[in-house]
CSV table of C-alpha atoms and ligand atoms in Angstrom, one decimal:
chain,number,residue,atom,x,y,z
A,1440,MET,CA,-44.2,183.0,-239.1
A,1441,THR,CA,-41.3,181.0,-240.5
A,1442,GLU,CA,-38.2,181.6,-242.6
A,1443,LEU,CA,-36.2,183.7,-240.3
A,1444,ALA,CA,-33.0,185.1,-241.6
A,1445,THR,CA,-30.1,183.8,-239.5
A,1446,PRO,CA,-27.9,186.6,-238.4
A,1447,THR,CA,-24.5,185.7,-236.9
A,1448,ARG,CA,-24.4,185.3,-233.2
A,1449,ARG,CA,-22.0,188.0,-232.3
A,1450,PRO,CA,-22.5,190.6,-229.6
A,1451,LEU,CA,-23.7,193.9,-231.0
A,1452,ALA,CA,-21.1,196.5,-229.9
A,1453,TRP,CA,-21.7,200.2,-229.9
A,1454,ARG,CA,-19.8,201.8,-232.8
A,1455,VAL,CA,-19.0,205.4,-233.4
A,1456,ALA,CA,-20.9,206.8,-236.5
A,1457,THR,CA,-19.7,210.0,-238.2
A,1458,VAL,CA,-22.2,211.9,-240.3
A,1459,ALA,CA,-20.6,211.8,-243.8
A,1460,ALA,CA,-23.4,213.5,-245.7
A,1461,VAL,CA,-27.0,214.8,-245.3
A,1462,ARG,CA,-29.8,214.8,-247.9
A,1463,GLU,CA,-33.1,216.5,-247.3
A,1464,GLU,CA,-35.7,214.1,-248.6
A,1465,SER,CA,-38.8,216.2,-247.9
A,1466,VAL,CA,-39.9,219.0,-245.7
A,1467,VAL,CA,-40.2,216.5,-242.8
A,1468,ALA,CA,-37.4,214.0,-243.3
A,1469,ARG,CA,-33.7,213.7,-244.1
A,1470,THR,CA,-31.2,211.0,-244.9
A,1471,LEU,CA,-28.1,210.8,-242.8
A,1472,VAL,CA,-25.2,209.0,-244.5
A,1473,LEU,CA,-23.1,207.6,-241.7
A,1474,ASP,CA,-19.5,206.5,-241.8
A,1475,VAL,CA,-19.2,203.5,-239.5
A,1476,PRO,CA,-15.8,201.8,-239.6
A,1477,ASP,CA,-16.0,198.0,-239.5
A,1478,TRP,CA,-19.6,198.0,-240.3
A,1479,PRO,CA,-20.5,194.2,-240.5
A,1480,GLY,CA,-23.1,194.6,-243.3
A,1481,HIS,CA,-26.9,194.2,-243.1
A,1482,ILE,CA,-30.0,192.7,-244.7
A,1483,ALA,CA,-32.6,195.0,-246.2
A,1484,GLY,CA,-35.3,195.7,-243.5
A,1485,GLN,CA,-33.0,195.6,-240.5
A,1486,HIS,CA,-32.6,198.5,-238.1
A,1487,VAL,CA,-30.0,200.0,-235.8
A,1488,ASP,CA,-30.2,201.5,-232.4
A,1489,VAL,CA,-28.9,205.1,-232.2
A,1490,ARG,CA,-27.6,206.5,-228.9
A,1491,LEU,CA,-27.0,210.2,-228.3
A,1492,THR,CA,-25.0,211.3,-225.3
A,1493,ALA,CA,-25.4,214.7,-223.5
A,1494,PRO,CA,-22.4,216.4,-221.9
A,1495,ASP,CA,-23.5,215.2,-218.4
A,1496,GLY,CA,-23.5,211.6,-219.6
A,1497,TYR,CA,-27.3,211.3,-220.1
A,1498,THR,CA,-28.1,209.2,-223.1
A,1499,ALA,CA,-31.2,208.6,-225.3
A,1500,GLN,CA,-31.7,205.6,-227.5
A,1501,ARG,CA,-34.1,205.1,-230.5
A,1502,SER,CA,-34.3,202.6,-233.4
A,1503,TYR,CA,-33.9,203.6,-237.0
A,1504,SER,CA,-34.3,201.4,-240.0
A,1505,LEU,CA,-31.4,201.1,-242.4
A,1506,ALA,CA,-32.5,202.7,-245.6
A,1507,SER,CA,-29.4,201.9,-247.7
A,1508,ALA,CA,-29.0,198.8,-249.9
A,1509,ALA,CA,-27.7,195.7,-248.2
A,1510,ARG,CA,-24.6,196.1,-250.4
A,1511,ALA,CA,-22.5,199.2,-250.6
A,1512,SER,CA,-24.4,202.1,-251.9
A,1513,ALA,CA,-23.1,203.7,-255.1
A,1514,GLY,CA,-20.5,206.3,-254.5
A,1515,TYR,CA,-19.8,205.4,-250.9
A,1516,ALA,CA,-17.5,202.9,-249.3
A,1517,VAL,CA,-18.9,199.7,-247.6
A,1518,SER,CA,-18.5,201.3,-244.3
A,1519,THR,CA,-21.3,203.8,-244.9
A,1520,VAL,CA,-24.9,203.2,-244.1
A,1521,GLU,CA,-28.0,205.5,-244.4
A,1522,ILE,CA,-30.8,206.2,-242.1
A,1523,LEU,CA,-33.9,208.2,-242.9
A,1524,VAL,CA,-35.3,210.3,-240.0
A,1525,GLN,CA,-38.6,212.0,-239.9
A,1526,ARG,CA,-38.9,215.0,-237.5
A,1527,ILE,CA,-41.3,214.4,-234.7
A,1528,PRO,CA,-42.3,217.7,-233.2
A,1529,ARG,CA,-41.2,217.9,-229.5
A,1530,GLY,CA,-39.4,214.6,-229.9
A,1531,GLU,CA,-36.2,214.0,-228.0
A,1532,VAL,CA,-34.0,212.3,-230.6
A,1533,SER,CA,-35.4,213.0,-234.1
A,1534,PRO,CA,-35.2,216.8,-233.9
A,1535,TRP,CA,-31.5,216.5,-233.2
A,1536,LEU,CA,-31.0,214.2,-236.1
A,1537,CYS,CA,-33.1,216.3,-238.4
A,1538,ASP,CA,-32.2,219.9,-237.4
A,1539,ILE,CA,-28.9,219.9,-235.6
A,1540,ALA,CA,-26.8,217.0,-236.9
A,1541,MET,CA,-24.3,218.0,-239.6
A,1542,VAL,CA,-21.3,216.5,-241.5
A,1543,GLY,CA,-18.6,215.5,-239.0
A,1544,ASP,CA,-20.9,215.1,-236.0
A,1545,GLN,CA,-20.6,211.8,-234.1
A,1546,PHE,CA,-22.9,209.6,-232.1
A,1547,GLU,CA,-23.2,205.8,-231.5
A,1548,ILE,CA,-25.1,203.1,-233.3
A,1549,ARG,CA,-25.3,199.4,-232.8
A,1550,GLY,CA,-26.7,196.7,-235.1
A,1551,PRO,CA,-27.9,195.5,-237.5
A,1552,VAL,CA,-30.9,194.2,-235.5
A,1553,GLY,CA,-33.8,192.1,-236.6
A,1554,GLY,CA,-34.1,188.9,-238.6
A,1555,TYR,CA,-37.8,188.9,-239.5
A,1556,PHE,CA,-38.8,192.1,-241.3
A,1557,VAL,CA,-36.2,191.5,-243.9
A,1558,TRP,CA,-36.0,190.8,-247.6
A,1559,GLU,CA,-33.2,189.0,-249.4
A,1560,PRO,CA,-32.7,188.8,-253.2
A,1561,SER,CA,-32.7,185.0,-253.0
A,1562,ARG,CA,-36.4,185.0,-252.3
A,1563,PRO,CA,-38.5,184.2,-255.4
A,1564,GLU,CA,-42.0,185.4,-254.6
A,1565,PRO,CA,-43.4,188.7,-255.8
A,1566,VAL,CA,-43.3,191.4,-253.2
A,1567,LEU,CA,-45.9,193.9,-252.0
A,1568,LEU,CA,-44.5,196.9,-250.0
A,1569,VAL,CA,-47.0,199.1,-248.2
A,1570,ALA,CA,-45.6,202.2,-246.4
A,1571,GLY,CA,-47.1,205.0,-244.4
A,1572,GLY,CA,-44.9,208.1,-243.8
A,1573,SER,CA,-41.4,207.4,-242.6
A,1574,GLY,CA,-42.3,203.6,-242.9
A,1575,ILE,CA,-40.8,203.9,-246.3
A,1576,ALA,CA,-37.3,203.7,-244.8
A,1577,PRO,CA,-36.8,199.9,-244.6
A,1578,LEU,CA,-38.9,199.3,-247.8
A,1579,MET,CA,-36.5,201.7,-249.6
A,1580,ALA,CA,-33.7,199.5,-248.5
A,1581,MET,CA,-35.5,196.6,-250.1
A,1582,ILE,CA,-36.1,198.5,-253.4
A,1583,ARG,CA,-32.5,199.6,-253.5
A,1584,THR,CA,-31.2,196.2,-252.6
A,1585,ARG,CA,-33.3,194.6,-255.4
A,1586,LYS,CA,-31.8,196.9,-258.0
A,1587,GLU,CA,-28.2,196.5,-256.8
A,1588,ALA,CA,-28.5,192.7,-256.6
A,1589,GLY,CA,-30.0,192.6,-260.2
A,1590,SER,CA,-33.1,190.8,-258.9
A,1591,ARG,CA,-36.0,190.5,-261.3
A,1592,VAL,CA,-38.6,189.7,-258.7
A,1593,PRO,CA,-41.6,191.9,-259.3
A,1594,PHE,CA,-42.1,194.6,-256.6
A,1595,ARG,CA,-45.1,196.8,-256.0
A,1596,LEU,CA,-44.9,199.7,-253.6
A,1597,ILE,CA,-48.0,201.5,-252.3
A,1598,TYR,CA,-46.9,204.5,-250.4
A,1599,SER,CA,-49.4,206.6,-248.3
A,1600,VAL,CA,-48.5,210.2,-247.4
A,1601,ARG,CA,-50.5,213.1,-246.1
A,1602,ASP,CA,-49.7,215.6,-248.9
A,1603,PRO,CA,-46.9,216.4,-251.4
A,1604,ASP,CA,-44.8,218.1,-248.7
A,1605,THR,CA,-44.6,214.9,-246.6
A,1606,LEU,CA,-43.7,212.6,-249.6
A,1607,ILE,CA,-40.3,211.2,-248.7
A,1608,PHE,CA,-37.9,210.0,-251.5
A,1609,GLY,CA,-40.3,211.5,-254.1
A,1610,GLU,CA,-37.7,212.1,-256.8
A,1611,GLU,CA,-35.9,208.8,-256.3
A,1612,LEU,CA,-39.1,206.8,-256.4
A,1613,ALA,CA,-40.2,208.5,-259.6
A,1614,ARG,CA,-36.9,207.8,-261.2
A,1615,ARG,CA,-36.9,204.1,-260.0
A,1616,ALA,CA,-40.5,203.6,-261.1
A,1617,ARG,CA,-39.2,204.6,-264.6
A,1618,ASP,CA,-35.8,202.8,-264.6
A,1619,ASP,CA,-36.1,199.8,-262.3
A,1620,HIS,CA,-37.8,197.2,-264.4
A,1621,GLY,CA,-40.5,195.3,-262.5
A,1622,LEU,CA,-41.0,198.0,-259.9
A,1623,ASP,CA,-44.4,199.7,-259.7
A,1624,VAL,CA,-44.9,202.7,-257.5
A,1625,THR,CA,-48.4,204.0,-256.4
A,1626,ILE,CA,-48.5,207.1,-254.2
A,1627,VAL,CA,-51.6,207.6,-252.1
A,1628,TYR,CA,-52.3,211.2,-250.8
A,1629,THR,CA,-54.6,211.1,-247.8
A,1630,ARG,CA,-55.2,214.9,-247.3
A,1631,GLN,CA,-54.0,216.8,-250.3
A,1632,THR,CA,-52.8,215.8,-253.8
A,1633,PRO,CA,-50.5,217.5,-256.2
A,1634,PRO,CA,-52.3,219.7,-258.8
A,1635,GLY,CA,-54.0,217.5,-261.5
A,1636,TRP,CA,-53.5,214.2,-259.6
A,1637,ARG,CA,-55.8,211.5,-261.0
A,1638,ARG,CA,-57.2,210.4,-257.7
A,1639,PRO,CA,-58.9,212.6,-255.0
A,1640,PRO,CA,-57.3,212.6,-251.6
A,1641,GLY,CA,-58.3,209.7,-249.4
A,1642,ARG,CA,-57.1,206.8,-247.3
A,1643,LEU,CA,-55.7,203.6,-248.6
A,1644,ASP,CA,-58.7,201.1,-248.9
A,1645,ALA,CA,-59.5,197.6,-250.1
A,1646,VAL,CA,-60.2,198.8,-253.7
A,1647,LEU,CA,-56.9,200.6,-254.0
A,1648,LEU,CA,-55.0,197.7,-252.4
A,1649,ALA,CA,-56.5,195.3,-254.9
A,1650,GLU,CA,-55.7,197.6,-257.8
A,1651,ALA,CA,-52.2,198.5,-256.9
A,1652,GLY,CA,-51.2,195.4,-255.0
A,1653,TRP,CA,-51.0,191.7,-255.9
A,1654,PRO,CA,-53.9,189.2,-255.8
A,1655,ALA,CA,-53.6,186.8,-252.8
A,1656,THR,CA,-53.5,183.9,-255.3
A,1657,LEU,CA,-50.0,185.0,-256.3
A,1658,ALA,CA,-48.9,184.5,-252.7
A,1659,PRO,CA,-46.7,187.6,-252.5
A,1660,ALA,CA,-44.5,188.4,-249.6
A,1661,CYS,CA,-46.1,191.5,-248.0
A,1662,TYR,CA,-44.2,194.1,-245.9
A,1663,VAL,CA,-46.2,196.8,-244.1
A,1664,CYS,CA,-44.4,199.6,-242.3
A,1665,GLY,CA,-45.5,202.8,-240.7
A,1666,PRO,CA,-47.4,204.3,-237.8
A,1667,THR,CA,-49.2,201.7,-235.6
A,1668,GLY,CA,-52.7,202.6,-236.7
A,1669,PHE,CA,-51.8,202.5,-240.4
A,1670,VAL,CA,-50.1,199.1,-240.1
A,1671,GLU,CA,-53.0,197.7,-238.2
A,1672,THR,CA,-55.5,198.9,-240.9
A,1673,VAL,CA,-53.4,197.7,-243.9
A,1674,ALA,CA,-52.6,194.3,-242.3
A,1675,ASP,CA,-56.3,193.7,-241.6
A,1676,LEU,CA,-57.2,194.7,-245.2
A,1677,LEU,CA,-54.6,192.2,-246.5
A,1678,VAL,CA,-55.9,189.4,-244.4
A,1679,ALA,CA,-59.5,190.2,-245.4
A,1680,ALA,CA,-58.4,190.1,-249.1
A,1681,GLY,CA,-57.2,186.5,-248.6
A,1682,HIS,CA,-53.5,186.9,-248.0
A,1683,ASP,CA,-51.9,184.4,-245.7
A,1684,PRO,CA,-51.3,186.1,-242.3
A,1685,ALA,CA,-47.9,184.3,-242.2
A,1686,ALA,CA,-46.9,186.1,-245.4
A,1687,ILE,CA,-47.6,189.6,-244.0
A,1688,ARG,CA,-44.7,191.1,-242.1
A,1689,THR,CA,-45.1,194.2,-240.2
A,1690,GLU,CA,-43.0,196.9,-238.6
A,1691,ARG,CA,-44.7,199.5,-236.4
A,1692,PHE,CA,-42.8,202.8,-236.0
A,1693,GLY,CA,-44.8,205.0,-233.8
A,1694,PRO,CA,-47.7,205.1,-231.4
A,1695,THR,CA,-50.0,207.3,-233.5
A,1696,GLY,CA,-52.0,206.5,-236.5
B,445,MET,CA,-16.0,205.2,-224.1
B,446,ALA,CA,-19.1,207.2,-224.9
B,447,VAL,CA,-18.9,210.0,-227.5
B,448,VAL,CA,-20.6,213.2,-226.4
B,449,THR,CA,-23.0,214.3,-229.1
B,450,ARG,CA,-22.5,218.0,-230.1
B,451,GLY,CA,-25.6,220.1,-229.3
B,452,PHE,CA,-27.6,217.3,-227.7
B,453,THR,CA,-28.8,218.0,-224.1
B,454,GLY,CA,-31.6,215.5,-223.8
B,455,ARG,CA,-35.2,216.5,-223.1
B,456,GLY,CA,-36.3,213.4,-221.1
B,457,ARG,CA,-34.8,214.0,-217.7
B,458,ARG,CA,-32.8,211.5,-215.9
B,459,GLU,CA,-35.3,209.0,-214.7
B,460,VAL,CA,-33.2,207.2,-212.2
B,461,ASP,CA,-35.4,204.3,-211.7
B,462,LEU,CA,-35.8,203.3,-215.3
B,463,PRO,CA,-33.8,200.4,-216.8
B,464,PRO,CA,-30.8,201.6,-218.9
B,465,GLY,CA,-31.7,202.9,-222.4
B,466,GLN,CA,-35.4,203.2,-221.7
B,467,TYR,CA,-37.6,206.4,-221.9
B,468,LEU,CA,-41.1,207.0,-220.4
B,469,THR,CA,-44.1,207.2,-222.6
B,470,ASP,CA,-47.8,207.8,-221.9
B,471,ASP,CA,-48.8,206.0,-225.1
B,472,PHE,CA,-49.1,202.3,-225.5
B,473,PRO,CA,-47.1,201.5,-228.6
B,474,VAL,CA,-47.5,198.2,-230.4
B,475,LEU,CA,-44.8,195.7,-231.4
B,476,SER,CA,-45.9,192.7,-233.5
B,477,ALA,CA,-44.4,190.9,-236.4
B,478,GLY,CA,-47.6,190.4,-238.4
B,479,PRO,CA,-51.3,191.1,-238.5
B,480,THR,CA,-53.3,191.1,-235.4
B,481,PRO,CA,-55.2,187.8,-235.1
B,482,ARG,CA,-58.9,187.9,-234.3
B,483,ILE,CA,-59.8,185.1,-231.9
B,484,SER,CA,-63.4,184.1,-231.1
B,485,LEU,CA,-64.0,183.5,-227.4
B,486,ASP,CA,-65.9,180.3,-228.3
B,487,GLU,CA,-62.9,178.7,-229.7
B,488,TRP,CA,-60.3,180.2,-227.4
B,489,ARG,CA,-58.3,177.7,-225.3
B,490,PHE,CA,-55.3,177.9,-223.0
B,491,GLU,CA,-53.3,174.6,-222.8
B,492,VAL,CA,-50.4,173.5,-220.8
B,493,ALA,CA,-48.7,170.7,-222.7
B,494,ASP,CA,-45.6,168.5,-222.4
B,495,GLY,CA,-43.9,166.6,-225.2
B,496,ASP,CA,-46.5,163.8,-225.1
B,497,GLY,CA,-49.5,166.0,-225.7
B,498,THR,CA,-52.0,168.1,-223.8
B,499,ARG,CA,-52.0,167.9,-220.1
B,500,GLN,CA,-54.6,170.5,-219.2
B,501,ALA,CA,-56.8,173.0,-221.0
B,502,TRP,CA,-59.1,175.8,-220.1
B,503,SER,CA,-61.9,177.3,-222.1
B,504,TRP,CA,-62.6,181.1,-221.9
B,505,PRO,CA,-65.4,180.6,-219.2
B,506,GLU,CA,-63.1,178.3,-217.3
B,507,LEU,CA,-60.3,180.8,-217.3
B,508,LEU,CA,-62.6,183.5,-216.1
B,509,ALA,CA,-63.9,181.2,-213.3
B,510,LEU,CA,-60.4,180.9,-211.8
B,511,PRO,CA,-59.3,183.3,-209.1
B,512,SER,CA,-57.9,186.5,-210.7
B,513,GLU,CA,-55.5,189.1,-209.4
B,514,GLU,CA,-55.1,192.8,-210.0
B,515,ILE,CA,-51.6,193.7,-211.1
B,516,THR,CA,-50.1,197.1,-211.1
B,517,THR,CA,-46.7,197.2,-212.7
B,518,ASP,CA,-44.2,199.1,-214.9
B,519,ILE,CA,-43.6,197.6,-218.3
B,520,HIS,CA,-40.5,197.9,-220.5
B,521,CYS,CA,-40.4,197.3,-224.3
B,522,VAL,CA,-37.2,196.4,-226.1
B,523,THR,CA,-38.0,199.2,-228.6
B,524,LYS,CA,-37.0,201.6,-225.7
B,525,TRP,CA,-40.3,202.7,-224.2
B,526,SER,CA,-41.3,202.1,-220.7
B,527,LYS,CA,-44.7,202.7,-219.1
B,528,ARG,CA,-45.3,203.3,-215.5
B,529,GLY,CA,-48.1,201.9,-213.2
B,530,THR,CA,-50.1,199.9,-215.7
B,531,HIS,CA,-53.1,198.0,-214.3
B,532,TRP,CA,-54.1,194.5,-215.4
B,533,ARG,CA,-56.3,191.7,-214.3
B,534,GLY,CA,-55.4,188.1,-214.9
B,535,VAL,CA,-54.9,184.6,-213.6
B,536,SER,CA,-51.6,183.8,-212.0
B,537,LEU,CA,-49.5,181.2,-213.8
B,538,ASP,CA,-49.0,179.6,-210.3
B,539,THR,CA,-52.7,178.6,-210.6
B,540,LEU,CA,-52.4,177.4,-214.2
B,541,LEU,CA,-49.1,175.5,-213.5
B,542,SER,CA,-50.1,174.0,-210.2
B,543,GLY,CA,-50.3,170.5,-211.7
B,544,VAL,CA,-46.8,170.7,-213.2
B,545,ASP,CA,-43.6,169.1,-211.7
B,546,SER,CA,-41.3,171.6,-210.2
B,547,ASP,CA,-38.3,170.0,-212.0
B,548,VAL,CA,-39.4,171.3,-215.5
B,549,GLY,CA,-36.8,173.9,-216.4
B,550,TYR,CA,-38.3,176.0,-219.2
B,551,VAL,CA,-41.6,176.8,-221.0
B,552,MET,CA,-42.3,177.9,-224.6
B,553,ALA,CA,-45.3,180.2,-224.8
B,554,HIS,CA,-47.3,179.7,-227.9
B,555,SER,CA,-49.7,182.2,-229.4
B,556,TYR,CA,-52.5,182.4,-231.9
B,557,GLY,CA,-50.8,183.6,-235.1
B,558,GLY,CA,-47.8,181.4,-234.5
B,559,TYR,CA,-45.7,183.6,-232.2
B,560,THR,CA,-43.5,181.9,-229.6
B,561,THR,CA,-41.3,183.0,-226.8
B,562,ASN,CA,-39.2,181.0,-224.3
B,563,LEU,CA,-39.1,181.5,-220.5
B,564,PRO,CA,-37.4,179.8,-217.6
B,565,MET,CA,-40.0,178.1,-215.4
B,566,ALA,CA,-38.6,180.0,-212.4
B,567,ASP,CA,-39.6,183.3,-214.1
B,568,VAL,CA,-43.2,182.3,-214.5
B,569,ARG,CA,-43.8,181.0,-211.0
B,570,ASP,CA,-44.0,182.6,-207.5
B,571,GLY,CA,-46.3,185.5,-208.4
B,572,LYS,CA,-44.2,186.7,-211.3
B,573,ALA,CA,-46.4,185.9,-214.3
B,574,TRP,CA,-50.1,186.0,-215.3
B,575,VAL,CA,-52.4,185.3,-218.2
B,576,ALA,CA,-54.0,188.8,-218.4
B,577,TYR,CA,-57.3,189.6,-219.9
B,578,GLU,CA,-58.1,193.1,-218.7
B,579,TYR,CA,-56.1,196.3,-219.1
B,580,GLU,CA,-57.0,199.5,-217.3
B,581,GLY,CA,-60.4,198.0,-216.4
B,582,GLU,CA,-61.3,197.1,-219.9
B,583,PRO,CA,-61.2,193.8,-221.9
B,584,LEU,CA,-57.7,193.6,-223.4
B,585,ALA,CA,-57.8,195.0,-227.0
B,586,PRO,CA,-56.7,192.8,-229.8
B,587,GLU,CA,-53.7,194.9,-230.9
B,588,HIS,CA,-52.4,194.6,-227.3
B,589,GLY,CA,-52.9,190.9,-227.2
B,590,GLY,CA,-56.5,190.3,-226.4
B,591,PRO,CA,-58.4,188.2,-225.6
B,592,ALA,CA,-55.5,187.2,-223.3
B,593,ARG,CA,-51.8,187.7,-223.2
B,594,LEU,CA,-49.0,186.6,-220.9
B,595,LEU,CA,-47.8,189.3,-218.5
B,596,VAL,CA,-44.3,188.8,-217.3
B,597,PRO,CA,-43.4,192.4,-216.4
B,598,HIS,CA,-39.9,191.8,-215.0
B,599,LEU,CA,-38.7,190.9,-218.5
B,600,TYR,CA,-38.8,192.9,-221.7
B,601,PHE,CA,-42.3,193.0,-222.9
B,602,TRP,CA,-41.9,190.7,-226.0
B,603,LYS,CA,-41.7,187.9,-223.4
B,604,SER,CA,-45.3,188.8,-222.4
B,605,ALA,CA,-46.7,186.9,-225.4
B,606,LYS,CA,-49.8,188.4,-227.0
B,607,TRP,CA,-52.8,186.2,-228.0
B,608,VAL,CA,-51.4,183.5,-225.8
B,609,ARG,CA,-52.8,180.0,-226.3
B,610,GLY,CA,-50.6,177.9,-224.1
B,611,LEU,CA,-47.4,176.8,-222.6
B,612,ARG,CA,-45.2,173.9,-223.7
B,613,LEU,CA,-43.0,172.4,-221.0
B,614,MET,CA,-39.3,172.0,-222.0
B,615,ALA,CA,-36.4,170.3,-220.3
B,616,THR,CA,-33.9,172.6,-222.1
B,617,ASP,CA,-34.0,176.1,-223.2
B,618,GLU,CA,-34.9,176.8,-226.9
B,619,PRO,CA,-35.3,180.1,-228.7
B,620,GLY,CA,-38.7,181.4,-229.5
B,621,PHE,CA,-39.6,183.8,-232.4
B,622,TRP,CA,-37.7,187.0,-231.6
B,623,GLU,CA,-35.0,185.0,-229.8
B,624,SER,CA,-34.3,183.3,-233.1
B,625,ALA,CA,-34.1,186.7,-234.8
B,626,GLY,CA,-31.3,188.2,-232.8
B,627,TYR,CA,-33.0,189.0,-229.5
B,628,HIS,CA,-31.8,187.9,-226.1
B,629,MET,CA,-32.7,184.5,-224.7
B,630,TYR,CA,-33.6,185.9,-221.3
B,631,GLY,CA,-34.3,189.6,-221.8
B,632,ASP,CA,-33.7,191.3,-218.4
B,633,PRO,CA,-34.3,195.1,-218.9
B,634,TRP,CA,-32.2,196.0,-215.9
B,635,ARG,CA,-29.2,194.3,-217.4
B,636,GLU,CA,-30.2,195.7,-220.9
B,637,GLN,CA,-30.3,192.2,-222.4
B,638,ARG,CA,-31.8,193.3,-225.7
B,639,TYR,CA,-29.9,191.3,-228.2
B,640,TRP,CA,-27.7,188.2,-228.5
B,641,GLY,CA,-24.5,188.6,-226.5
B,642,ASP,CA,-25.8,191.5,-224.3
C,1893,LIG,C1,-37.9,199.1,-235.3
C,1893,LIG,C2,-38.1,200.6,-235.4
C,1893,LIG,C3,-37.6,201.2,-236.5
C,1893,LIG,C4,-37.8,202.6,-236.7
C,1893,LIG,N1,-37.3,203.2,-237.9
C,1893,LIG,C5,-37.5,204.5,-238.1
C,1893,LIG,C6,-37.0,205.1,-239.3
C,1893,LIG,O1,-36.4,204.5,-240.1
C,1893,LIG,N2,-37.2,206.5,-239.4
C,1893,LIG,C7,-37.9,207.2,-238.5
C,1893,LIG,O2,-38.0,208.4,-238.6
C,1893,LIG,N3,-38.3,206.6,-237.3
C,1893,LIG,C8,-38.2,205.3,-237.1
C,1893,LIG,N4,-38.6,204.7,-235.9
C,1893,LIG,C9,-39.2,205.6,-234.9
C,1893,LIG,C10,-38.0,206.1,-234.0
C,1893,LIG,O3,-37.4,205.1,-233.3
C,1893,LIG,C11,-38.5,207.2,-232.9
C,1893,LIG,O4,-39.6,206.6,-232.2
C,1893,LIG,C12,-38.9,208.5,-233.5
C,1893,LIG,O5,-37.8,209.1,-234.3
C,1893,LIG,C13,-39.4,209.5,-232.4
C,1893,LIG,O6,-38.3,209.6,-231.5
C,1893,LIG,P1,-38.2,211.0,-230.8
C,1893,LIG,O7,-37.1,210.8,-229.7
C,1893,LIG,O8,-37.9,212.1,-231.7
C,1893,LIG,O9,-39.6,211.3,-230.1
C,1893,LIG,P2,-40.0,210.9,-228.6
C,1893,LIG,O10,-39.4,211.8,-227.7
C,1893,LIG,O11,-39.8,209.4,-228.4
C,1893,LIG,O12,-41.6,211.1,-228.7
C,1893,LIG,C14,-42.1,212.5,-228.6
C,1893,LIG,C15,-43.6,212.4,-228.9
C,1893,LIG,O13,-43.9,212.0,-230.2
C,1893,LIG,C16,-44.7,210.8,-230.3
C,1893,LIG,N5,-44.2,210.0,-231.4
C,1893,LIG,C17,-43.1,209.2,-231.4
C,1893,LIG,N6,-42.9,208.6,-232.6
C,1893,LIG,C18,-43.8,209.1,-233.4
C,1893,LIG,C19,-44.2,208.8,-234.8
C,1893,LIG,N7,-43.4,208.0,-235.5
C,1893,LIG,N8,-45.2,209.5,-235.3
C,1893,LIG,C20,-45.9,210.4,-234.5
C,1893,LIG,N9,-45.7,210.6,-233.2
C,1893,LIG,C21,-44.7,210.0,-232.7
C,1893,LIG,C22,-44.5,210.2,-229.0
C,1893,LIG,O14,-45.6,209.4,-228.6
C,1893,LIG,C23,-44.3,211.3,-228.0
C,1893,LIG,O15,-45.6,211.8,-227.6
C,1893,LIG,C24,-38.5,203.3,-235.7
C,1893,LIG,C25,-39.0,202.7,-234.6
C,1893,LIG,C26,-38.8,201.3,-234.4
C,1893,LIG,C27,-39.4,200.7,-233.2
C-alpha cells in the first residue's frame, strides 16, 4: 500500500453541475456529461460526491466515479466530466440520475476525491482491470486516459456482466479493443451470453483470470471494481494466483454481490 | 447556495439525528483499498510501540483473557452510509494503553495488509475506543476487519482500522493511509469532515 497520488491540498467546494448531454450505455446505465465551470481536473479512478436537493431543503449524497479521461474528452471543453450511473431499483439517487435527469438539469458535485484507486500514464507496469457491472466506470476512465495520453502500457480488461442487456459501454469497448493498440478486452457473461458466444455463461474463476489476465511474474498493477462480493472474490483469486496484495487496488461500489 | 434539483423529492426521510450527508442502511457495506488479508490466530499480535520499539504485545489468547465490554453504537462511513445500533464485543483501549504516559499526543493504528490511520490519543481513551473481535454475537468476519479491528465509532469508520495489529505512539500528528489520499486528518461525521479542508 504505497505510491499514493498526491492531490493538492485545497478544500473541496460544492460546484453546480449542469447536465450537458445524456448517453444511454445499456438498459441499466447511462452516462451523464456534466458541465462544471472551473473543474480542477482529475486523475483516472477518482470519484465525485453528488448532492441532490429537494424543494424542502432535504439533500441526498452519493459517490460516483469519474468515467471520462483525465484530460478533456474529445468534443467537449475541459470543464465537462462524465459519470456513469447504473439504476438501482428503489434507490434514492440513481433512479433520479437514470430516469429523470435531462439536459439542462442542475445538481451539485464536489471532488475529485481519492488518491489511491488511480492510474496515471507515467506508470510503467502492465495493467489488469477487472470490473463487475457498473464497476466499469473508473476503469473506463483509465482506458480512455491511456488512449488520450498516448500511453503504450499494455492493458487487459476482464469485464463480468450478467447478460448482454447489462453490458455497459459494449460498443465503445468493442471499438477500443480493435483500435487501441495494446488493449485486450474479455467479456464474461455470468447468466446469459449473446447467441453463438464461445464460452457458456459462468462466473469469473481462476482459470479465466489466468487466461485473460497477466501472470503474477509480470507484476502488473491490478484494479478491481464492482459490487462488494465480486471484488472480494476476485481479489482473493488474484492473491491465490500469486499477485502481490499491495499491487491489487480495490473499489467496492455496493453492498450486494 | 444550494440548487434545488428538479423532480427530486428524496425517498429517505429526514433522519434528524444522523450526521449531515449520511443515509441509513441495513446492509453492512465494505470499504477497503485492497484484498482482505487472512490472518491466522496463532500468529496474530497486537502491539503498542513507541519510536524505540515494542513496549507491550498481546497474543490472541491474551487479548481474549482481558476484560471485554459490549458496545452498542451507531457507525458512520465516509461513503455516506450510517448504520444504527450495531453490537460489538471488544477490549477497551483504556486497558491496552494503561501503561502509556498521558502526555503522548497521537497514535498511528497499523493493520495487517499495510493500512494505517492516525488518531489523537484523547479520542482513543476514556471509553471511546476498543479493539473489537465480535460483531452481532459472532466472530468478526474477515471482510469487516476480523479477527480484530479498532472501533472508534464517534469518528468516520475508516478510523476504525480493520485487521488492526497495533498502535504506534506519536508526539505529533501524521497522516495515515486515507489521510494521505485526500481524507480528513480527524474525521468527525457531525462536522462532516470527509476531505482535506472540510
Ligand atoms: C467510491 C464509490 C464510487 C462509486 N461509483 C459509482 C459509479 O461510478 N456508478 C454507479 O452507478 N455507482 C457508483 N457507486 C455507488 C453509488 O454511490 C450508489 O451507492 C448507488 O448509485 C446506489 O444509490 P441509490 O441512492 O440509488 O440507492 P440507495 O437508496 O442508496 O440504496 C437502495 C437499495 O439498493 C441497494 N444498493 C445500493 N447500491 C447498490 C449496488 N451498487 N448494487 C446493488 N444494490 C445496491 C442498497 O443496499 C439499498 O438496499 C459508487 C460508490 C462508491 C462508494
